[in-house]
Short mmCIF file of N, CA and C and ligand atoms in Angstrom, two decimals:
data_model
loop_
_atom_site.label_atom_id
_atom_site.label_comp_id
_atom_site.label_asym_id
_atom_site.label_seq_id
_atom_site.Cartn_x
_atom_site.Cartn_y
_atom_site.Cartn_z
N UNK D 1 -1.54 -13.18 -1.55
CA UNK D 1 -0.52 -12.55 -2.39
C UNK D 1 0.51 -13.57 -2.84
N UNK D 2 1.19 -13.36 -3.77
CA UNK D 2 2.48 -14.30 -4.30
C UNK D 2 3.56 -13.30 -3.74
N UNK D 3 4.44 -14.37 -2.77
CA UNK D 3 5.60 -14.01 -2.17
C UNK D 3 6.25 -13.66 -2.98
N UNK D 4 7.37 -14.82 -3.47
CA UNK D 4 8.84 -14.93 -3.62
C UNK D 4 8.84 -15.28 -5.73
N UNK D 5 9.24 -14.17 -6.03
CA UNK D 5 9.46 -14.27 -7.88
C UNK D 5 10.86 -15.82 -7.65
N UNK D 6 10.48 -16.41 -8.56
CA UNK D 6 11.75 -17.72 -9.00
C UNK D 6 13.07 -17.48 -8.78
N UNK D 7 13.37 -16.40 -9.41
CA UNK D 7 14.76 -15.75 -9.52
C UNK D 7 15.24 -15.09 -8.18
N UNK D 8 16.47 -15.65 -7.73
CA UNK D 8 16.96 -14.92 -6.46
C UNK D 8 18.21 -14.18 -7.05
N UNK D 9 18.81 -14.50 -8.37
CA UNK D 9 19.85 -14.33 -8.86
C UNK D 9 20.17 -12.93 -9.77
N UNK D 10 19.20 -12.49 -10.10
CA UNK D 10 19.08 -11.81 -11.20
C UNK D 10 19.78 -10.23 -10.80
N UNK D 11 19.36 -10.06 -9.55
CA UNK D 11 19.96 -8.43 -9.40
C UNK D 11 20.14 -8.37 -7.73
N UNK D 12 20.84 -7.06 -7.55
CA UNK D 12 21.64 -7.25 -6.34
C UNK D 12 20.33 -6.86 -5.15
N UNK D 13 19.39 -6.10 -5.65
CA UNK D 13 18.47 -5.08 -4.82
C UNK D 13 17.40 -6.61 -4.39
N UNK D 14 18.02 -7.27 -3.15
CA UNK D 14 16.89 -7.87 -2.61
C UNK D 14 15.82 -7.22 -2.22
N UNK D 15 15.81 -5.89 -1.55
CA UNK D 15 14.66 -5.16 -1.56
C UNK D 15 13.72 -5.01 -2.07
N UNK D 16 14.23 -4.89 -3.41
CA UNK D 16 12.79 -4.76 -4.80
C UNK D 16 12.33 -5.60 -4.41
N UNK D 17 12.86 -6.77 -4.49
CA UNK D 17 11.57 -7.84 -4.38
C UNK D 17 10.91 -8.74 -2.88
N UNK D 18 11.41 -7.55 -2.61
CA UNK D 18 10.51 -8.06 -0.82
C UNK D 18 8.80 -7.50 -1.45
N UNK D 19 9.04 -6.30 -2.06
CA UNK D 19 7.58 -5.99 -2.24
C UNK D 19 7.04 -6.50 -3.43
N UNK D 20 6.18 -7.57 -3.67
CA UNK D 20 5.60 -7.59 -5.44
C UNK D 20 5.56 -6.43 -5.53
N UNK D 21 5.63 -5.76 -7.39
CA UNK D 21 5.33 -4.95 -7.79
C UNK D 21 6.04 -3.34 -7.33
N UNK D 22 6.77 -3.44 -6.58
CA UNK D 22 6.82 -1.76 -5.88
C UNK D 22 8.04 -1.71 -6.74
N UNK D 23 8.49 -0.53 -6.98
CA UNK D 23 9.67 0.00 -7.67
C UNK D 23 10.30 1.00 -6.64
N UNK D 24 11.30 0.46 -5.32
CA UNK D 24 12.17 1.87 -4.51
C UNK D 24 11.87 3.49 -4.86
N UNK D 25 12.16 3.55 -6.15
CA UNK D 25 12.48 4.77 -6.50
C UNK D 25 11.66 5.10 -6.59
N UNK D 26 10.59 4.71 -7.59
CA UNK D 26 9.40 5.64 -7.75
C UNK D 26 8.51 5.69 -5.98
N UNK D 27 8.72 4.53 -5.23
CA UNK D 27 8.36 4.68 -3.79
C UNK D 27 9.04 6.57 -3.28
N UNK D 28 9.99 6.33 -3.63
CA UNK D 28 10.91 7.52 -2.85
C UNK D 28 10.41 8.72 -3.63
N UNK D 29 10.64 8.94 -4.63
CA UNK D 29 9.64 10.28 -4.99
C UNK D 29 8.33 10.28 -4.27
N UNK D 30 7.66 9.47 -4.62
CA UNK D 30 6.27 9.59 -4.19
C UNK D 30 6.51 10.14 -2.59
N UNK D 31 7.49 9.50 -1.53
CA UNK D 31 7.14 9.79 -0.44
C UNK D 31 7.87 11.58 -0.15
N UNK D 32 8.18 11.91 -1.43
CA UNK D 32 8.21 13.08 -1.31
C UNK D 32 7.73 13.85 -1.55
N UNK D 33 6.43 13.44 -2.56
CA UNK D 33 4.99 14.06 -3.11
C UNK D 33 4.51 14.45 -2.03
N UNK D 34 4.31 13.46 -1.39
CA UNK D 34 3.46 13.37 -0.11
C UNK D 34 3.92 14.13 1.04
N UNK D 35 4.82 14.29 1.04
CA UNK D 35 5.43 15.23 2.36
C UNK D 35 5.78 15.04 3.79
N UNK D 36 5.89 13.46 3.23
CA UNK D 36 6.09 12.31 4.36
C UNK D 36 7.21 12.80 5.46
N UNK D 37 8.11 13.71 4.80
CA UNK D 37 9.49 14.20 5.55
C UNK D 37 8.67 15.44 6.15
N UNK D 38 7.57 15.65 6.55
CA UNK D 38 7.05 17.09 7.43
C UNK D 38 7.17 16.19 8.67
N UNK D 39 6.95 14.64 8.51
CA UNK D 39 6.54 14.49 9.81
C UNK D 39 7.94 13.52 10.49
N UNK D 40 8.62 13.25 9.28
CA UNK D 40 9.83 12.32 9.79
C UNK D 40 10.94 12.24 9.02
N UNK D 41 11.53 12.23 9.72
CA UNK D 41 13.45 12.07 9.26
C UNK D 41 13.62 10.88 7.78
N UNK D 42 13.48 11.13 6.53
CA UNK D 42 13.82 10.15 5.70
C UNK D 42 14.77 9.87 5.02
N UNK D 43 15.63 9.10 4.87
CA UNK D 43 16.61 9.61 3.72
C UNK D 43 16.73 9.66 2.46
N UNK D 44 17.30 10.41 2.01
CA UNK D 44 17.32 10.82 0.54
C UNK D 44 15.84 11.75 0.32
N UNK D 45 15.25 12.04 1.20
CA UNK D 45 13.89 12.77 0.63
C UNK D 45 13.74 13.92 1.57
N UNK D 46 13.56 15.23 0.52
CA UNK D 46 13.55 16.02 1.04
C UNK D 46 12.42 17.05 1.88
N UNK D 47 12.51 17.38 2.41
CA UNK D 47 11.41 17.48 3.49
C UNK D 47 12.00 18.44 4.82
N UNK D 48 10.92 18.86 5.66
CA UNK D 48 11.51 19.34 6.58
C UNK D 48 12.02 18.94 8.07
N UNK D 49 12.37 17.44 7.38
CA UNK D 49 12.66 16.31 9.00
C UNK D 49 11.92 16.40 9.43
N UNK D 50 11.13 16.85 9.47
CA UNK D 50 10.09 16.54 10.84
C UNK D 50 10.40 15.88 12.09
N UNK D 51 9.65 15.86 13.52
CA UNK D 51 10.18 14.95 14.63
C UNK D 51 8.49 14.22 15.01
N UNK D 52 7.59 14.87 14.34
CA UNK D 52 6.43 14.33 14.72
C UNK D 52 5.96 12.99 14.78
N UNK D 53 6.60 12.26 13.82
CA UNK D 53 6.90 10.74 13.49
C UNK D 53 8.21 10.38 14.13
N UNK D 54 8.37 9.37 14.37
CA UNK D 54 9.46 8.48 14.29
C UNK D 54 10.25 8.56 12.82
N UNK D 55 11.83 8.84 12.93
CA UNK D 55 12.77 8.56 11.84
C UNK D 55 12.82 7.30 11.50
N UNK D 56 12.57 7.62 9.83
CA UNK D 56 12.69 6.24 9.26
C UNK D 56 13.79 5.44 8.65
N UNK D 57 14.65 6.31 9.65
CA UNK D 57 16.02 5.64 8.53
C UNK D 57 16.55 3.96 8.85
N UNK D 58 16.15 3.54 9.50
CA UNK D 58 16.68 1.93 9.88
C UNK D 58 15.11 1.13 9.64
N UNK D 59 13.78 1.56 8.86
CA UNK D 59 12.29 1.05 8.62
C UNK D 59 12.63 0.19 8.16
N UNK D 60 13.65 -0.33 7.21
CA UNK D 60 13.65 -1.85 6.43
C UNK D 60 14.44 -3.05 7.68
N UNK D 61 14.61 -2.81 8.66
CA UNK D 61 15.42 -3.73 9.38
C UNK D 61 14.63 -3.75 10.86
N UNK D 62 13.57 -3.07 10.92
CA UNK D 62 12.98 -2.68 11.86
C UNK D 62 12.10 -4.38 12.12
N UNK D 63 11.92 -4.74 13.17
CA UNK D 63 11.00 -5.80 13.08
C UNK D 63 9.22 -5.66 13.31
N UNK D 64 8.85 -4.41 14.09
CA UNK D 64 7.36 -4.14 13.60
C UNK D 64 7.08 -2.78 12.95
N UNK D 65 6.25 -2.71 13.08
CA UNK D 65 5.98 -1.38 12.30
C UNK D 65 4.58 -0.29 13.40
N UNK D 66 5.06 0.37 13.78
CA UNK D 66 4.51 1.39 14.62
C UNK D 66 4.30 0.73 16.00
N UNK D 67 5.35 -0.54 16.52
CA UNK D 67 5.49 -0.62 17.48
C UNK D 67 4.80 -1.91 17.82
N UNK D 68 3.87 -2.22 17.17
CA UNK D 68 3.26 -3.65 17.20
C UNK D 68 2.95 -4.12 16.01
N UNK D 69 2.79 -4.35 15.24
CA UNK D 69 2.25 -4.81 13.51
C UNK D 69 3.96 -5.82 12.95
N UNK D 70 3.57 -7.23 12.84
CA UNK D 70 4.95 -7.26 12.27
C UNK D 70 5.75 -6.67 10.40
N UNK D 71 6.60 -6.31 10.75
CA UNK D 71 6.33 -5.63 9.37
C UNK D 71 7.31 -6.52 8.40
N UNK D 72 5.95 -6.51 7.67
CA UNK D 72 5.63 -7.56 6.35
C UNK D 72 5.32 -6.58 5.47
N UNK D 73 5.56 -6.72 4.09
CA UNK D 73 5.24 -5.99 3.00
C UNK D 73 3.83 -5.68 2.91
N UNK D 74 3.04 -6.67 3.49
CA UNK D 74 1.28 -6.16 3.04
C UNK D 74 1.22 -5.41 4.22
N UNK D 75 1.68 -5.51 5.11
CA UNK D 75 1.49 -4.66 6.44
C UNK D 75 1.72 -3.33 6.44
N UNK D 76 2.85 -3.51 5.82
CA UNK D 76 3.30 -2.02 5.48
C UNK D 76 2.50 -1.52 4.55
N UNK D 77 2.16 -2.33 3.53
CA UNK D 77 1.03 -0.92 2.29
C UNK D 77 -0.42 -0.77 2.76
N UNK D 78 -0.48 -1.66 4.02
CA UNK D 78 -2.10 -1.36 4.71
C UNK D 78 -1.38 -0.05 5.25
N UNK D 79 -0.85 -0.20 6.08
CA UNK D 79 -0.31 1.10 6.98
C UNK D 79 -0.44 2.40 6.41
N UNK D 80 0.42 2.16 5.44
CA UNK D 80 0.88 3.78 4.48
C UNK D 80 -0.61 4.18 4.46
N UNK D 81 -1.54 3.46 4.00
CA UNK D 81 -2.49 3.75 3.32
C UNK D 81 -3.36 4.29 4.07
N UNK D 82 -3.69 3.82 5.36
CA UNK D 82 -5.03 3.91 6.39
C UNK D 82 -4.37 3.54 7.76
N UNK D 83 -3.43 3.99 8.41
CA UNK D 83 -2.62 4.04 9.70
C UNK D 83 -4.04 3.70 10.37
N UNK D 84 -4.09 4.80 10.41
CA UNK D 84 -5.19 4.69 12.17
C UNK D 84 -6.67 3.00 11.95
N UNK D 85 -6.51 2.35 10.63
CA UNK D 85 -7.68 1.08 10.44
C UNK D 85 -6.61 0.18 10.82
N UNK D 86 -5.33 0.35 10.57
CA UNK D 86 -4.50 -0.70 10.84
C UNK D 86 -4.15 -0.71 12.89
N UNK D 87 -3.92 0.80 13.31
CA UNK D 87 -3.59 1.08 14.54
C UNK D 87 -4.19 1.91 15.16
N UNK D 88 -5.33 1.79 15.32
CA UNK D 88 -6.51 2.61 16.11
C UNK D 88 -5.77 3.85 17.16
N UNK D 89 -6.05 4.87 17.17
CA UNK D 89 -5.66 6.12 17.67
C UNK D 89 -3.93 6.44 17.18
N UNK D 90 -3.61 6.02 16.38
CA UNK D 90 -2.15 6.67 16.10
C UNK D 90 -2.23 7.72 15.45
N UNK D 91 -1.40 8.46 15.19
CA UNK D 91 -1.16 9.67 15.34
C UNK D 91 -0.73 9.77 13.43
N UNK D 92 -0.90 8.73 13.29
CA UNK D 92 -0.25 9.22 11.69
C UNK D 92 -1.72 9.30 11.32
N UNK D 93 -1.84 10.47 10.34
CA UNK D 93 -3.04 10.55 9.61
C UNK D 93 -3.00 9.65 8.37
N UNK D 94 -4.38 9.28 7.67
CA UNK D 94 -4.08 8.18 6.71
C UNK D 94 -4.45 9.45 5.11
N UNK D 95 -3.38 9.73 4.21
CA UNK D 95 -3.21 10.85 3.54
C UNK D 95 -3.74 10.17 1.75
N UNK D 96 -4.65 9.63 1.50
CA UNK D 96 -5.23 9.33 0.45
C UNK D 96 -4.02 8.58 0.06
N UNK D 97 -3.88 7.74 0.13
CA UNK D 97 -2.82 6.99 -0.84
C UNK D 97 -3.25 5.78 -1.74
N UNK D 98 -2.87 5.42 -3.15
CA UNK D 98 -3.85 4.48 -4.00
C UNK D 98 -2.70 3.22 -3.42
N UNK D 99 -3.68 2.05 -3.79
CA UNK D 99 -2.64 0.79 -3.76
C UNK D 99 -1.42 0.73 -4.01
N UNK D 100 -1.21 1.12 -5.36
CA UNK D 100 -0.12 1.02 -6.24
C UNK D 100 0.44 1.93 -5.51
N UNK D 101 0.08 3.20 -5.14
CA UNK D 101 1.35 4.45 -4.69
C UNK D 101 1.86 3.71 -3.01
N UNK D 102 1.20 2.93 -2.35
CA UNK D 102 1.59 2.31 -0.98
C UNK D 102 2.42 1.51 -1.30
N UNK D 103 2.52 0.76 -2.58
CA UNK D 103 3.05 -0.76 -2.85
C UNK D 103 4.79 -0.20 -3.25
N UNK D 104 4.43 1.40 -3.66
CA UNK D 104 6.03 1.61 -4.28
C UNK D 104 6.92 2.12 -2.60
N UNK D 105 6.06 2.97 -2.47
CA UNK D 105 6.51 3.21 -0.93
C UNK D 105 6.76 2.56 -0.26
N UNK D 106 6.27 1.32 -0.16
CA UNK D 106 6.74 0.36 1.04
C UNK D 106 8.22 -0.41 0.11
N UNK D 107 7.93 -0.31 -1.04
CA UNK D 107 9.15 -0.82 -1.52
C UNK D 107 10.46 0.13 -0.99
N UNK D 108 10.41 1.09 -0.91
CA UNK D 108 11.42 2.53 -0.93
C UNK D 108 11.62 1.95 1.06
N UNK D 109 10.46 2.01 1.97
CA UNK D 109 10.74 1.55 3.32
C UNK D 109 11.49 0.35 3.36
N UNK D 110 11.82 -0.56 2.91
CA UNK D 110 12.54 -1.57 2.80
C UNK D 110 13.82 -1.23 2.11
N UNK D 111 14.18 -0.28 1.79
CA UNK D 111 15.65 -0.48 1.43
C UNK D 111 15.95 0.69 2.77
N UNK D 112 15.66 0.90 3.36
CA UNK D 112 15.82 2.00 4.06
C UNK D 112 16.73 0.80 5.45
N UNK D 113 17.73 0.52 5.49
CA UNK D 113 18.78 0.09 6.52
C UNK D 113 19.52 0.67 6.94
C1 LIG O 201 1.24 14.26 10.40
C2 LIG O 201 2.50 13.59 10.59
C3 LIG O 201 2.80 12.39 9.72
C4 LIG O 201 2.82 12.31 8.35
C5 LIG O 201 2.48 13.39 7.35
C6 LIG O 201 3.28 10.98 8.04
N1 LIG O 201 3.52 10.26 9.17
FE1 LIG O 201 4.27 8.38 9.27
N2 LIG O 201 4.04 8.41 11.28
C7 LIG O 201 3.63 9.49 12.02
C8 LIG O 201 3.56 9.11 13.42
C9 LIG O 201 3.14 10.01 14.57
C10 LIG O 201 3.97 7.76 13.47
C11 LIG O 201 4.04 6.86 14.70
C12 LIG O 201 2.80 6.03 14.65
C13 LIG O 201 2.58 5.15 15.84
O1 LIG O 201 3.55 4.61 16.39
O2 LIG O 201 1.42 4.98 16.20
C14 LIG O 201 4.27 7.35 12.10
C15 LIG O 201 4.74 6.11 11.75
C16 LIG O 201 5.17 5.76 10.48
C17 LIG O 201 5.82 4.52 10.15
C18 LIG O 201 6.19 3.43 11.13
C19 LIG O 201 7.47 3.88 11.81
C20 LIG O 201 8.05 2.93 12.83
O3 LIG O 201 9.13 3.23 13.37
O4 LIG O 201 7.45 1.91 13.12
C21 LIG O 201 6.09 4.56 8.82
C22 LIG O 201 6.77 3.48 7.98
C23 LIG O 201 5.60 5.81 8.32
N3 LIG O 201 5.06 6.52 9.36
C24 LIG O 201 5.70 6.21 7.01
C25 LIG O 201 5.14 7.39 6.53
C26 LIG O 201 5.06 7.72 5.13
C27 LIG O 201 5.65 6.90 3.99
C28 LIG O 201 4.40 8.92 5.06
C29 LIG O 201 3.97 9.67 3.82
C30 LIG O 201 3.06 8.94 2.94
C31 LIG O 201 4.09 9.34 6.41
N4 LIG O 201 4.55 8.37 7.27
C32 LIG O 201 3.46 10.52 6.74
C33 LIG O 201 3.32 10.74 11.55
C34 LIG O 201 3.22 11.08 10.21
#
């Protein structure tokens, strides 16, 4: 993958560009398509909190991701996508998600501090 775009200067949202390509926002709808908040606490997305997951409100500052995986942007859009190929017996089901819809989502998990 290509890390780091040239420009560090251009806008305030270092986030955006932790992920190539992901857009926060459209991440954050989507994870409300999905119904990601049945199973966990998110913010700004509405849902029914859930407790079945872990709350994701501190996921962008977090240093792994489901407890062992370090979380890295590709880590994270394997995850979203296919949990249990990334973490054998976890409990998150893997809910059809396309590349592109993981890549915005994990963008939206990274602003999440
Ligand atoms: C059926 C319940 C369920 C649904 C639906 C679900 N998750 Fe999860 N999720 C879990 C569980 C359980 C874990 C803990 C996994 C583990 O540690 O093995 C988890 C873990 C995670 C983690 C890592 C959290 C951490 O603290 O390391 C992220 C990020 C995440 N989920 C995002 C999402 C997103 C985004 C969606 C929607 C696309 C989603 N989840 C849908 C149950 C769910």
């Amino acid at each position: 993958m290509t890390l780091v775009s040239a420009c560090h200067q251009n806008d305030a949202s270092t986030e955006t560009s932790r992920v190539a390509g992901g857009d926060p926002e459209r991440g954050r709808l989507l994870t409300q398509q999905y119904q990601c908040a049945a199973c966990h606490f998110i913010p700004n997305v509405q849902g029914a909190n859930g407790d079945a997951g872990p709350s994701l409100e501190h996921m962008g500052r977090l240093s792994y991701i489901a407890g062992g995986i370090p979380n890295q942007p590709e880590n994270m859009i394997r995850f979203l996508q296919n949990p249990p190929a990334v973490k054998p017996g976890t409990l998150m089901p893997a809910l059809g998600i396309s590349d592109e819809e993981a890549r915005h989502m994990a963008a939206y998990m990274y602003t999440l501090r």
